[in-house]
Coordinates of C-alpha atoms in Angstrom, one line a residue:
Chain A
M564 CA 6.4 26.2 3.1
N565 CA 4.4 23.2 1.8
P566 CA 3.8 22.9 -1.9
D567 CA 0.7 24.5 -3.3
K568 CA -1.4 21.7 -4.7
V569 CA -4.2 23.8 -6.3
R570 CA -4.6 22.8 -9.9
S571 CA -7.1 23.4 -12.7
L572 CA -9.6 20.7 -13.6
Q573 CA -8.3 20.5 -17.2
E574 CA -4.8 20.0 -15.8
V575 CA -5.6 17.1 -13.4
V576 CA -7.8 15.3 -16.0
A577 CA -5.0 15.6 -18.6
S578 CA -2.7 14.0 -16.0
V579 CA -4.8 10.8 -15.8
P580 CA -3.3 8.3 -18.3
E581 CA -5.4 6.2 -20.7
G582 CA -6.1 2.8 -19.1
A583 CA -5.7 4.0 -15.5
H584 CA -7.5 2.5 -12.6
V585 CA -9.6 5.3 -11.2
A586 CA -11.5 5.1 -7.9
L587 CA -14.5 7.5 -7.8
G588 CA -15.9 8.9 -4.6
G589 CA -19.6 9.0 -5.1
F590 CA -22.4 6.9 -3.6
A591 CA -25.7 6.9 -5.6
V592 CA -27.0 10.5 -5.4
S593 CA -24.4 11.9 -3.0
G594 CA -20.8 13.2 -3.3
C595 CA -20.2 12.2 -6.9
P596 CA -17.2 14.1 -8.5
I597 CA -19.4 15.1 -11.5
A598 CA -17.2 18.0 -12.7
F599 CA -14.2 15.6 -12.9
V600 CA -16.2 13.0 -14.8
H601 CA -17.5 15.6 -17.3
E602 CA -14.0 16.8 -18.0
M603 CA -12.9 13.1 -18.5
I604 CA -15.6 12.8 -21.1
R605 CA -14.6 16.1 -22.8
Q606 CA -11.0 15.0 -23.0
R607 CA -12.0 11.3 -23.7
R608 CA -9.7 9.7 -21.2
G609 CA -10.6 6.0 -21.9
R610 CA -10.0 2.3 -21.4
L611 CA -10.4 2.9 -17.7
T612 CA -10.8 0.5 -14.8
L613 CA -13.2 2.0 -12.3
S614 CA -13.6 0.9 -8.7
Q615 CA -16.1 2.0 -6.1
A616 CA -18.2 0.3 -3.4
V617 CA -21.5 1.8 -4.5
G618 CA -21.7 3.4 -7.9
G619 CA -23.6 6.6 -8.6
M620 CA -24.1 9.0 -11.4
D621 CA -20.4 9.5 -11.7
T622 CA -19.9 5.8 -12.8
D623 CA -23.0 5.8 -15.0
L624 CA -21.7 8.8 -17.0
L625 CA -18.2 7.4 -17.6
V626 CA -19.5 3.9 -18.6
G627 CA -22.2 5.5 -20.8
A628 CA -19.6 7.5 -22.6
G629 CA -17.7 4.3 -23.4
L630 CA -14.6 5.2 -21.4
V631 CA -14.6 2.1 -19.1
D632 CA -13.2 -1.3 -19.8
T633 CA -13.5 -2.9 -16.4
L634 CA -15.8 -2.2 -13.5
I635 CA -14.9 -3.3 -9.9
F636 CA -17.9 -2.5 -7.8
G637 CA -20.6 -3.6 -5.4
G638 CA -23.6 -2.4 -7.4
G639 CA -25.3 1.0 -7.3
S640 CA -28.3 3.0 -8.3
L641 CA -29.6 6.6 -8.3
D642 CA -31.9 5.7 -5.4
R643 CA -35.5 6.4 -6.2
A644 CA -34.5 8.5 -9.2
G645 CA -33.7 5.3 -11.1
L646 CA -31.1 2.6 -11.8
L647 CA -27.6 2.9 -13.3
N648 CA -29.1 2.2 -16.7
R649 CA -25.9 2.8 -18.7
V650 CA -23.9 0.6 -16.3
N651 CA -26.5 -2.2 -16.4
E652 CA -26.8 -2.2 -20.1
A653 CA -23.0 -2.2 -20.7
I654 CA -22.7 -5.2 -18.4
L655 CA -25.6 -7.1 -20.0
R656 CA -24.2 -6.4 -23.5
G657 CA -20.7 -7.5 -22.5
R658 CA -19.3 -4.0 -23.3
V659 CA -17.6 -3.8 -19.9
R660 CA -15.9 -6.5 -17.8
V661 CA -17.4 -6.5 -14.4
L662 CA -15.9 -7.8 -11.1
E663 CA -18.8 -7.6 -8.7
Q664 CA -18.2 -7.8 -5.0
S665 CA -19.8 -6.4 -1.8
S666 CA -19.3 -2.9 -0.3
L667 CA -17.4 -4.4 2.7
A668 CA -15.1 -6.4 0.3
I669 CA -14.2 -3.3 -1.7
T670 CA -13.6 -1.2 1.4
L671 CA -11.4 -3.9 2.9
R672 CA -9.4 -4.2 -0.3
Y673 CA -8.7 -0.5 -0.3
H674 CA -7.8 -0.7 3.3
A675 CA -5.3 -3.5 2.6
G676 CA -3.8 -1.4 -0.2
A677 CA -3.5 1.6 2.2
L678 CA -1.8 -0.6 4.8
G679 CA 0.7 -2.0 2.3
I680 CA -0.3 -5.6 2.9
P681 CA -0.9 -8.0 -0.1
Y682 CA -4.4 -9.3 1.0
I683 CA -6.9 -9.1 3.8
P684 CA -9.1 -11.8 5.3
T685 CA -12.8 -11.5 5.6
R686 CA -15.9 -13.7 6.2
T687 CA -18.1 -11.9 3.7
L688 CA -18.7 -13.2 0.1
L689 CA -18.9 -16.8 1.4
G690 CA -22.0 -18.4 -0.1
S691 CA -22.4 -15.6 -2.7
E692 CA -22.2 -16.2 -6.5
M693 CA -19.9 -13.1 -6.6
L694 CA -17.1 -15.1 -5.1
E695 CA -16.3 -17.6 -7.8
P696 CA -15.6 -15.1 -10.6
L697 CA -13.3 -13.2 -8.2
V698 CA -11.4 -16.4 -7.5
E699 CA -11.1 -17.1 -11.2
A700 CA -9.8 -13.5 -11.8
G701 CA -7.2 -14.0 -9.1
E702 CA -8.7 -11.3 -6.9
A703 CA -9.7 -13.6 -4.1
E704 CA -9.2 -17.1 -2.7
V705 CA -11.0 -19.2 -0.1
A706 CA -8.6 -20.3 2.7
E707 CA -8.5 -21.6 6.2
D708 CA -7.9 -19.3 9.1
P709 CA -4.5 -20.6 10.4
F710 CA -5.4 -20.0 14.0
E711 CA -9.1 -21.1 14.4
G712 CA -9.4 -23.3 11.3
Q713 CA -12.5 -21.5 10.0
R714 CA -13.2 -20.9 6.3
I715 CA -12.3 -17.3 5.3
V716 CA -11.9 -15.4 2.1
R717 CA -8.6 -13.7 1.3
L718 CA -9.1 -10.5 -0.7
R719 CA -6.3 -9.1 -2.8
A720 CA -5.4 -5.5 -1.9
L721 CA -6.6 -2.7 -4.3
R722 CA -4.3 0.2 -5.2
P723 CA -6.0 2.5 -7.6
D724 CA -3.8 4.7 -9.8
V725 CA -6.0 7.7 -9.0
A726 CA -8.7 8.3 -6.4
V727 CA -11.1 11.2 -7.0
L728 CA -13.0 12.6 -4.0
H729 CA -15.5 15.4 -3.7
V730 CA -15.2 17.2 -0.4
Q731 CA -16.8 20.3 1.3
M732 CA -13.5 22.0 2.4
A733 CA -9.8 21.6 1.7
D734 CA -6.8 23.8 2.0
R735 CA -4.0 24.4 -0.6
Q736 CA -2.0 21.4 0.8
G737 CA -4.9 19.0 0.4
N738 CA -6.0 18.6 4.0
C739 CA -9.7 17.9 3.8
R740 CA -12.8 18.3 6.0
I741 CA -15.4 15.8 4.9
L742 CA -18.8 16.4 6.4
G743 CA -21.3 13.5 6.7
P744 CA -20.7 9.8 6.3
T745 CA -17.6 8.8 4.3
W746 CA -18.5 5.3 3.1
D747 CA -15.3 4.0 1.4
N748 CA -13.8 7.3 0.6
L749 CA -11.0 7.6 3.1
E750 CA -9.9 4.0 2.5
K751 CA -9.6 4.6 -1.3
A752 CA -7.9 8.0 -1.0
R753 CA -5.2 6.4 1.3
A754 CA -4.8 3.3 -1.0
A755 CA -4.4 5.3 -4.3
R756 CA -1.1 6.2 -5.8
R757 CA -2.5 9.6 -6.5
T758 CA -5.5 11.4 -4.9
I759 CA -7.3 14.3 -6.5
V760 CA -9.9 16.2 -4.4
L761 CA -12.6 18.5 -5.8
T762 CA -13.5 20.9 -3.1
E763 CA -16.5 23.3 -2.8
E764 CA -14.5 25.6 -0.6
L765 CA -10.8 26.5 -0.5
V766 CA -9.9 27.2 3.1
D767 CA -6.9 28.9 4.6
E768 CA -4.3 26.5 6.0
E769 CA -4.1 28.6 9.2
A770 CA -7.8 27.9 9.9
F771 CA -7.2 24.2 9.7
R772 CA -4.1 24.4 11.9
R773 CA -6.3 26.0 14.6
S774 CA -8.5 22.9 14.7
P775 CA -6.6 20.0 13.2
E776 CA -9.0 17.5 15.0
G777 CA -11.5 18.3 12.2
T778 CA -9.3 17.2 9.4
V779 CA -10.4 13.7 8.3
L780 CA -8.1 13.3 5.4
S781 CA -4.5 14.6 5.6
G782 CA -2.9 16.4 2.8
L783 CA -0.2 13.8 2.9
Y784 CA -2.4 11.6 0.8
V785 CA -3.5 14.3 -1.6
D786 CA -1.7 15.3 -4.8
A787 CA -4.0 17.9 -6.3
V788 CA -6.8 20.2 -5.1
V789 CA -9.4 21.6 -7.5
P790 CA -11.6 24.2 -6.0
L791 CA -14.9 24.3 -7.9
R792 CA -18.3 25.3 -6.8
F793 CA -21.3 22.9 -7.3
S794 CA -18.8 20.3 -8.5
A795 CA -21.0 17.4 -7.3
Y796 CA -24.2 18.8 -8.9
P797 CA -26.8 17.3 -9.6
T798 CA -25.8 14.9 -6.7
A799 CA -25.9 16.2 -3.1
C800 CA -23.1 17.8 -1.1
Y801 CA -24.1 17.4 2.5
R802 CA -24.3 20.8 4.3
K803 CA -23.6 22.7 1.1
Y804 CA -26.5 21.8 -1.4
D805 CA -29.2 19.3 -2.0
Y806 CA -29.4 16.9 -5.0
D807 CA -31.6 18.0 -7.9
F808 CA -34.2 15.3 -8.0
D809 CA -35.8 16.5 -11.2
H810 CA -32.4 16.6 -13.0
L811 CA -31.5 13.1 -11.7
R812 CA -34.9 11.8 -12.7
R813 CA -34.6 13.3 -16.2
Y814 CA -31.1 11.9 -16.5
A815 CA -32.2 8.4 -15.4
T816 CA -35.1 8.5 -18.0
L817 CA -32.9 9.7 -20.9
A818 CA -30.2 7.2 -19.9
Q819 CA -32.6 4.3 -20.5
T820 CA -31.6 4.5 -24.2
E821 CA -28.3 5.2 -26.0
E822 CA -29.9 8.0 -27.9
G823 CA -31.3 9.6 -24.8
F824 CA -27.9 9.4 -23.1
A825 CA -26.2 11.0 -26.1
Q826 CA -28.7 13.8 -26.0
Y827 CA -28.0 14.4 -22.3
L828 CA -24.3 14.4 -22.9
E829 CA -24.6 16.9 -25.7
E830 CA -26.8 19.1 -23.7
Y831 CA -24.7 19.2 -20.4
V832 CA -21.2 17.9 -21.2
L833 CA -20.0 18.0 -24.8
G834 CA -22.1 21.1 -25.5
T835 CA -20.5 23.0 -22.6
S836 CA -16.9 24.1 -22.7
D837 CA -16.2 23.7 -19.0
H838 CA -17.7 23.4 -15.5
E839 CA -18.9 27.0 -15.4
G840 CA -20.5 26.5 -18.8
Y841 CA -22.4 23.5 -17.4
L842 CA -23.5 25.4 -14.3
H843 CA -24.7 28.2 -16.6
R844 CA -26.7 25.7 -18.6
V845 CA -28.3 24.6 -15.3
G846 CA -29.0 28.2 -14.2
E847 CA -28.1 30.2 -11.2
E848 CA -31.6 30.3 -9.9
R849 CA -31.8 26.5 -9.8
L850 CA -28.5 26.3 -8.0
R851 CA -29.6 28.9 -5.4
D852 CA -32.8 26.8 -4.7
L853 CA -30.6 23.8 -3.7
V854 CA -28.4 25.6 -1.1
A855 CA -28.6 23.6 2.1
D856 CA -30.4 24.6 5.2
P857 CA -27.5 25.2 7.7
E858 CA -29.3 23.3 10.5
R859 CA -30.6 20.3 8.6
G860 CA -27.6 20.0 6.1
Y861 CA -29.8 19.5 3.0
Chain B
M1128 CA -62.6 -6.5 12.9
S1129 CA -64.1 -3.0 13.3
K1130 CA -63.9 -0.4 10.6
S1131 CA -61.7 1.8 12.7
Q1132 CA -59.0 -0.8 12.6
R1133 CA -58.7 -1.1 8.8
Y1134 CA -55.1 -1.1 7.7
S1135 CA -53.1 -1.4 4.5
P1136 CA -50.9 -4.4 3.6
S1137 CA -47.8 -2.2 4.1
E1138 CA -48.9 -1.4 7.6
M1139 CA -49.4 -5.1 8.4
M1140 CA -45.9 -5.8 7.1
V1141 CA -44.3 -3.0 9.2
V1142 CA -46.2 -4.1 12.4
A1143 CA -45.3 -7.8 11.8
A1144 CA -41.6 -6.8 11.4
S1145 CA -41.5 -4.5 14.4
R1146 CA -42.8 -7.3 16.7
L1147 CA -39.8 -9.4 15.7
L1148 CA -37.3 -6.8 17.1
R1149 CA -36.3 -6.9 20.7
D1150 CA -35.3 -4.1 23.1
G1151 CA -31.6 -3.2 23.1
E1152 CA -30.9 -4.8 19.7
I1153 CA -28.7 -3.1 17.0
V1154 CA -30.4 -3.2 13.7
L1155 CA -28.9 -2.6 10.2
V1156 CA -31.7 -1.1 8.1
G1157 CA -32.5 0.3 4.7
L1158 CA -34.9 2.9 3.6
G1159 CA -38.7 2.3 3.8
L1160 CA -40.5 -0.4 5.6
P1161 CA -37.6 -1.7 7.7
Q1162 CA -36.9 1.8 8.9
L1163 CA -40.5 2.2 9.9
A1164 CA -40.5 -1.2 11.6
C1165 CA -37.6 -0.1 13.8
L1166 CA -39.2 3.3 14.6
L1167 CA -42.4 1.5 15.6
A1168 CA -40.6 -1.0 17.8
K1169 CA -38.7 1.9 19.5
A1170 CA -42.0 3.7 20.1
T1171 CA -43.6 0.5 21.6
H1172 CA -41.8 -2.4 23.1
A1173 CA -38.2 -1.7 22.2
P1174 CA -37.2 1.9 23.3
G1175 CA -33.6 0.9 23.5
L1176 CA -33.3 -0.4 19.9
R1177 CA -30.6 1.2 17.8
M1178 CA -30.6 1.7 14.1
V1179 CA -27.5 1.7 11.8
L1180 CA -27.4 2.7 8.1
E1181 CA -24.7 1.0 6.1
I1182 CA -23.5 4.2 4.4
G1183 CA -22.1 5.2 7.8
V1184 CA -24.9 6.7 9.8
L1185 CA -25.7 5.7 13.4
E1186 CA -29.0 6.3 15.2
P1187 CA -30.6 8.9 12.9
E1188 CA -33.9 10.6 13.6
P1189 CA -35.0 11.8 10.1
V1190 CA -37.9 14.2 9.8
D1191 CA -38.3 14.4 6.0
P1192 CA -38.9 11.7 3.4
A1193 CA -35.7 10.4 1.7
I1194 CA -35.1 8.9 -1.7
G1195 CA -32.5 6.4 -0.5
I1196 CA -29.7 5.9 2.0
A1197 CA -27.5 8.3 0.1
D1198 CA -30.1 11.1 0.8
P1199 CA -28.9 13.4 3.6
R1200 CA -32.5 13.6 4.8
L1201 CA -31.9 10.1 6.2
W1202 CA -28.7 11.2 8.1
Y1203 CA -30.5 13.9 10.1
R1204 CA -29.9 14.0 13.9
A1205 CA -27.7 10.9 13.9
T1206 CA -25.4 10.3 16.8
C1207 CA -22.4 9.6 14.6
H1208 CA -21.4 9.9 10.9
T1209 CA -18.8 7.3 10.0
S1210 CA -17.7 4.8 7.3
F1211 CA -18.2 1.4 5.8
T1212 CA -15.2 0.2 7.8
E1213 CA -17.2 0.9 10.9
T1214 CA -20.7 -0.1 9.9
L1215 CA -20.0 -3.1 7.7
G1216 CA -16.6 -3.9 9.2
V1217 CA -16.5 -3.3 12.9
L1218 CA -20.2 -3.4 13.7
L1219 CA -21.4 -6.1 11.2
Q1220 CA -18.4 -8.3 10.7
G1221 CA -17.4 -7.7 14.3
G1222 CA -20.6 -9.4 15.4
R1223 CA -22.4 -6.4 16.9
I1224 CA -25.4 -6.3 14.5
D1225 CA -28.2 -8.4 15.9
V1226 CA -30.6 -8.0 13.0
G1227 CA -30.2 -7.1 9.3
F1228 CA -33.1 -6.3 7.0
L1229 CA -33.0 -7.3 3.4
G1230 CA -35.2 -7.1 0.3
G1231 CA -34.5 -8.1 -3.3
A1232 CA -35.9 -9.0 -6.6
Q1233 CA -36.1 -12.8 -5.8
V1234 CA -36.0 -14.9 -2.6
D1235 CA -35.9 -18.7 -3.0
R1236 CA -36.8 -21.8 -1.0
F1237 CA -33.7 -21.6 1.2
G1238 CA -33.8 -17.8 1.7
N1239 CA -31.1 -17.0 -0.8
I1240 CA -31.6 -13.5 -2.2
N1241 CA -31.0 -12.1 -5.7
S1242 CA -30.6 -8.3 -6.2
T1243 CA -28.3 -8.5 -9.2
H1244 CA -30.0 -9.8 -12.3
V1245 CA -32.8 -12.0 -13.7
C1246 CA -32.3 -14.5 -16.5
Q1247 CA -34.3 -15.7 -19.5
N1248 CA -33.1 -18.9 -21.1
G1249 CA -30.1 -18.9 -18.9
R1250 CA -28.9 -15.4 -19.9
P1251 CA -29.1 -12.2 -17.8
V1252 CA -31.7 -9.9 -19.3
R1253 CA -32.4 -7.4 -16.6
R1254 CA -30.1 -5.9 -14.0
F1255 CA -30.9 -4.3 -10.7
R1256 CA -28.9 -2.6 -7.9
G1257 CA -26.5 -5.4 -7.2
S1258 CA -25.2 -6.2 -3.7
G1259 CA -23.9 -3.0 -2.1
G1260 CA -23.9 -4.1 1.5
A1261 CA -26.6 -6.8 1.1
C1262 CA -24.3 -9.8 0.7
D1263 CA -22.4 -8.6 3.8
I1264 CA -25.6 -8.3 5.8
A1265 CA -26.8 -11.7 4.7
A1266 CA -23.4 -13.3 5.5
L1267 CA -22.7 -11.6 8.8
A1268 CA -25.8 -10.3 10.7
G1269 CA -26.9 -12.2 13.8
R1270 CA -30.2 -12.9 12.1
V1271 CA -31.8 -11.6 8.9
I1272 CA -35.4 -10.5 8.3
I1273 CA -36.4 -10.4 4.6
I1274 CA -39.2 -8.1 3.6
T1275 CA -40.7 -8.4 0.1
P1276 CA -44.0 -8.3 -1.7
H1277 CA -45.4 -11.8 -2.2
E1278 CA -45.5 -12.6 -5.9
R1279 CA -44.8 -15.9 -7.6
R1280 CA -42.0 -14.4 -9.8
R1281 CA -40.3 -13.1 -6.7
F1282 CA -40.4 -16.5 -5.0
P1283 CA -38.7 -19.0 -7.4
E1284 CA -37.5 -22.4 -6.5
R1285 CA -34.0 -21.2 -7.0
V1286 CA -32.8 -17.6 -7.5
D1287 CA -31.4 -16.7 -10.9
Y1288 CA -28.3 -15.3 -9.1
R1289 CA -27.3 -15.7 -5.5
T1290 CA -26.2 -12.2 -4.5
S1291 CA -26.8 -12.7 -0.8
P1292 CA -26.5 -16.1 0.9
G1293 CA -29.4 -17.6 2.8
F1294 CA -29.3 -21.3 3.6
L1295 CA -27.7 -22.1 0.2
E1296 CA -28.7 -25.6 -0.7
G1297 CA -30.5 -26.2 2.6
G1298 CA -29.6 -28.5 5.5
R1299 CA -26.1 -27.7 6.9
S1300 CA -24.8 -26.2 3.7
R1301 CA -24.7 -22.6 5.1
E1302 CA -22.5 -23.7 8.1
A1303 CA -20.3 -25.8 5.8
A1304 CA -19.6 -22.7 3.7
G1305 CA -18.3 -21.0 6.9
L1306 CA -21.3 -18.9 7.7
R1307 CA -23.3 -18.5 10.9
G1308 CA -26.7 -16.7 11.4
G1309 CA -29.0 -16.7 8.4
P1310 CA -32.5 -15.6 7.5
V1311 CA -35.0 -16.2 10.3
H1312 CA -38.2 -14.6 9.0
V1313 CA -39.7 -13.5 5.7
I1314 CA -42.4 -10.9 5.9
T1315 CA -44.7 -10.4 2.9
D1316 CA -48.0 -8.7 2.3
L1317 CA -49.7 -12.1 2.7
A1318 CA -47.9 -13.9 5.5
V1319 CA -45.0 -14.4 7.9
L1320 CA -42.7 -17.2 6.9
G1321 CA -39.7 -18.9 8.5
F1322 CA -37.4 -21.8 7.8
D1323 CA -37.5 -25.4 8.9
A1324 CA -34.9 -26.1 11.6
E1325 CA -33.5 -29.2 9.8
T1326 CA -34.1 -28.9 6.1
R1327 CA -34.0 -25.1 6.1
E1328 CA -36.8 -24.9 3.6
M1329 CA -39.2 -22.0 3.8
R1330 CA -42.2 -22.7 5.9
L1331 CA -45.4 -20.8 6.5
I1332 CA -45.8 -19.5 10.0
S1333 CA -48.9 -17.3 9.8
V1334 CA -51.2 -15.8 7.2
H1335 CA -52.3 -12.2 7.6
P1336 CA -56.0 -11.8 8.6
G1337 CA -58.3 -12.6 5.7
V1338 CA -55.6 -14.4 3.6
D1339 CA -56.2 -18.0 2.6
P1340 CA -53.1 -20.2 3.1
E1341 CA -53.8 -21.6 -0.3
A1342 CA -53.4 -18.2 -1.8
V1343 CA -49.9 -17.9 -0.2
Q1344 CA -48.9 -21.2 -1.7
E1345 CA -50.3 -20.1 -5.1
A1346 CA -48.1 -16.9 -4.9
T1347 CA -45.0 -19.0 -4.2
G1348 CA -43.0 -20.9 -6.9
F1349 CA -42.1 -23.9 -4.7
P1350 CA -44.0 -26.0 -2.1
L1351 CA -44.0 -24.4 1.3
V1352 CA -43.4 -26.4 4.4
W1353 CA -46.7 -26.4 6.1
A1354 CA -46.8 -28.1 9.5
G1355 CA -50.0 -28.4 11.4
E1356 CA -52.4 -25.6 12.0
I1357 CA -51.6 -22.3 10.3
Q1358 CA -51.9 -19.3 12.7
T1359 CA -53.3 -15.9 11.8
T1360 CA -50.9 -13.0 12.2
P1361 CA -52.3 -10.8 15.0
P1362 CA -53.5 -7.7 13.2
P1363 CA -52.1 -4.3 13.9
S1364 CA -53.4 -2.9 17.2
R1365 CA -55.2 0.4 17.5
E1366 CA -52.1 1.8 19.3
E1367 CA -49.7 0.6 16.7
L1368 CA -51.7 2.1 13.8
E1369 CA -52.1 5.4 15.7
I1370 CA -48.3 5.6 16.3
L1371 CA -47.6 4.7 12.7
R1372 CA -50.1 7.3 11.3
T1373 CA -49.5 10.2 13.6
R1374 CA -45.9 9.9 14.6
I1375 CA -43.9 7.7 12.3
D1376 CA -45.3 8.3 8.8
P1377 CA -47.8 11.1 9.4
H1378 CA -47.8 12.2 5.7
G1379 CA -48.2 8.7 4.3
W1380 CA -44.8 8.9 2.4
Y1381 CA -44.2 5.2 2.8
L1382 CA -47.4 3.5 3.9
R1383 CA -50.1 4.8 1.7

């Protein structure tokens, strides 16, 4: 019998040490582990290093709450709902150290971490102003390909302490079905020392064993499974529910100022005791309206 | 030009971009005008064109307007959902992407693109989206087509921050940095531009119908290379406009 990895949200957040390197799974308005981020804010787990190829609402919330020291990322936005205003302001004001790179660079760095190799060569970043600060920080170096003699970049492997993914289905052992594109999520989950998944649906292991070809992330990489409905809301969960554009838009508008952001946090995070409290604040009717059309997936 | 063939600046940009795409090419696109240019090319001269979205979506056929590439509306009826490792790694870095489309807050004389921040008195004062996959596309696509509105502040002599490499300092500096490819065309609401084969400076290729070449220079923060007679961009045909308005963007989500 495999160990049961189902845990409560409070428990997994309490297990994340101060100063940890956390890799978040979101991309702009899709797949952000919002429930996890909210609980991190409630428990004030701080001094974090965050890494992510494309930041979304998950990153903006943690940076806005002042819990992030270092940001390793390729950029991000809330698509047409707005920019990552809290992230952008924190960088401009020097409140967060930023190591910018490209989406391919971050993905390759996770892949190197997963493969257990110290660095990985690439041809991206050459000619970009992102390269020099990475070299100065000891995260990259320009080298010569020993076989063909071309200029290449060596990128240092990334091994996050904790990766946090949002998925549609998982079993108690942490085997995951991820529907839709996966951007850099599989690479970061395999690179991390510990991986936590928030799942919309907890599925019986027997059901997965009947069609193992559908499992895209093995439970071998997963340490904790947190079953929570609407745990990516207001971002989208493909084939489960749509993003809430009005909510995202209101957030992006409020997050233009520190006061507005504090008001949002009070309303939806600090003023709610847990994830169910947050969903209650949003309202069941609103959530029902967002349930995905089974054919289109949104 | 007859009244029935009136068109918007965005329609001109999409048509000009679509004509630069060839049948059978694999194109890495973003939301909006580049996506429409691909769909128009597919519906006209390039039925075998294939679209890739960097998030990990191959050959989608969306039917609803999306708010960005993270919007599942854009992933509809794709042939494959996959990862950055495949789109930016295997396809792009592996040399299989023929064309990449890019936009940005600033484009300079040598086609370098800034999507990170703008400066005042040497200090960053406003930030945007950053790179995402943009730097990867600029560095690794077979050729790059830049689409952007033509305003003087968007076309500085030198970008405030070089997120995505064009021809760097011009001449052979891109090759010296270890990069191939590079930007080939810049499409704006005023003109189609390219780059001089030797100096790699931006040059005017054609102005859109009714646009004075002097107005293009006026809207550009550096002197454009301007060799010989300036052509006029052929306007959108009746067929192209009809396909755009009835099949590709029937509700005017992107073009009106």
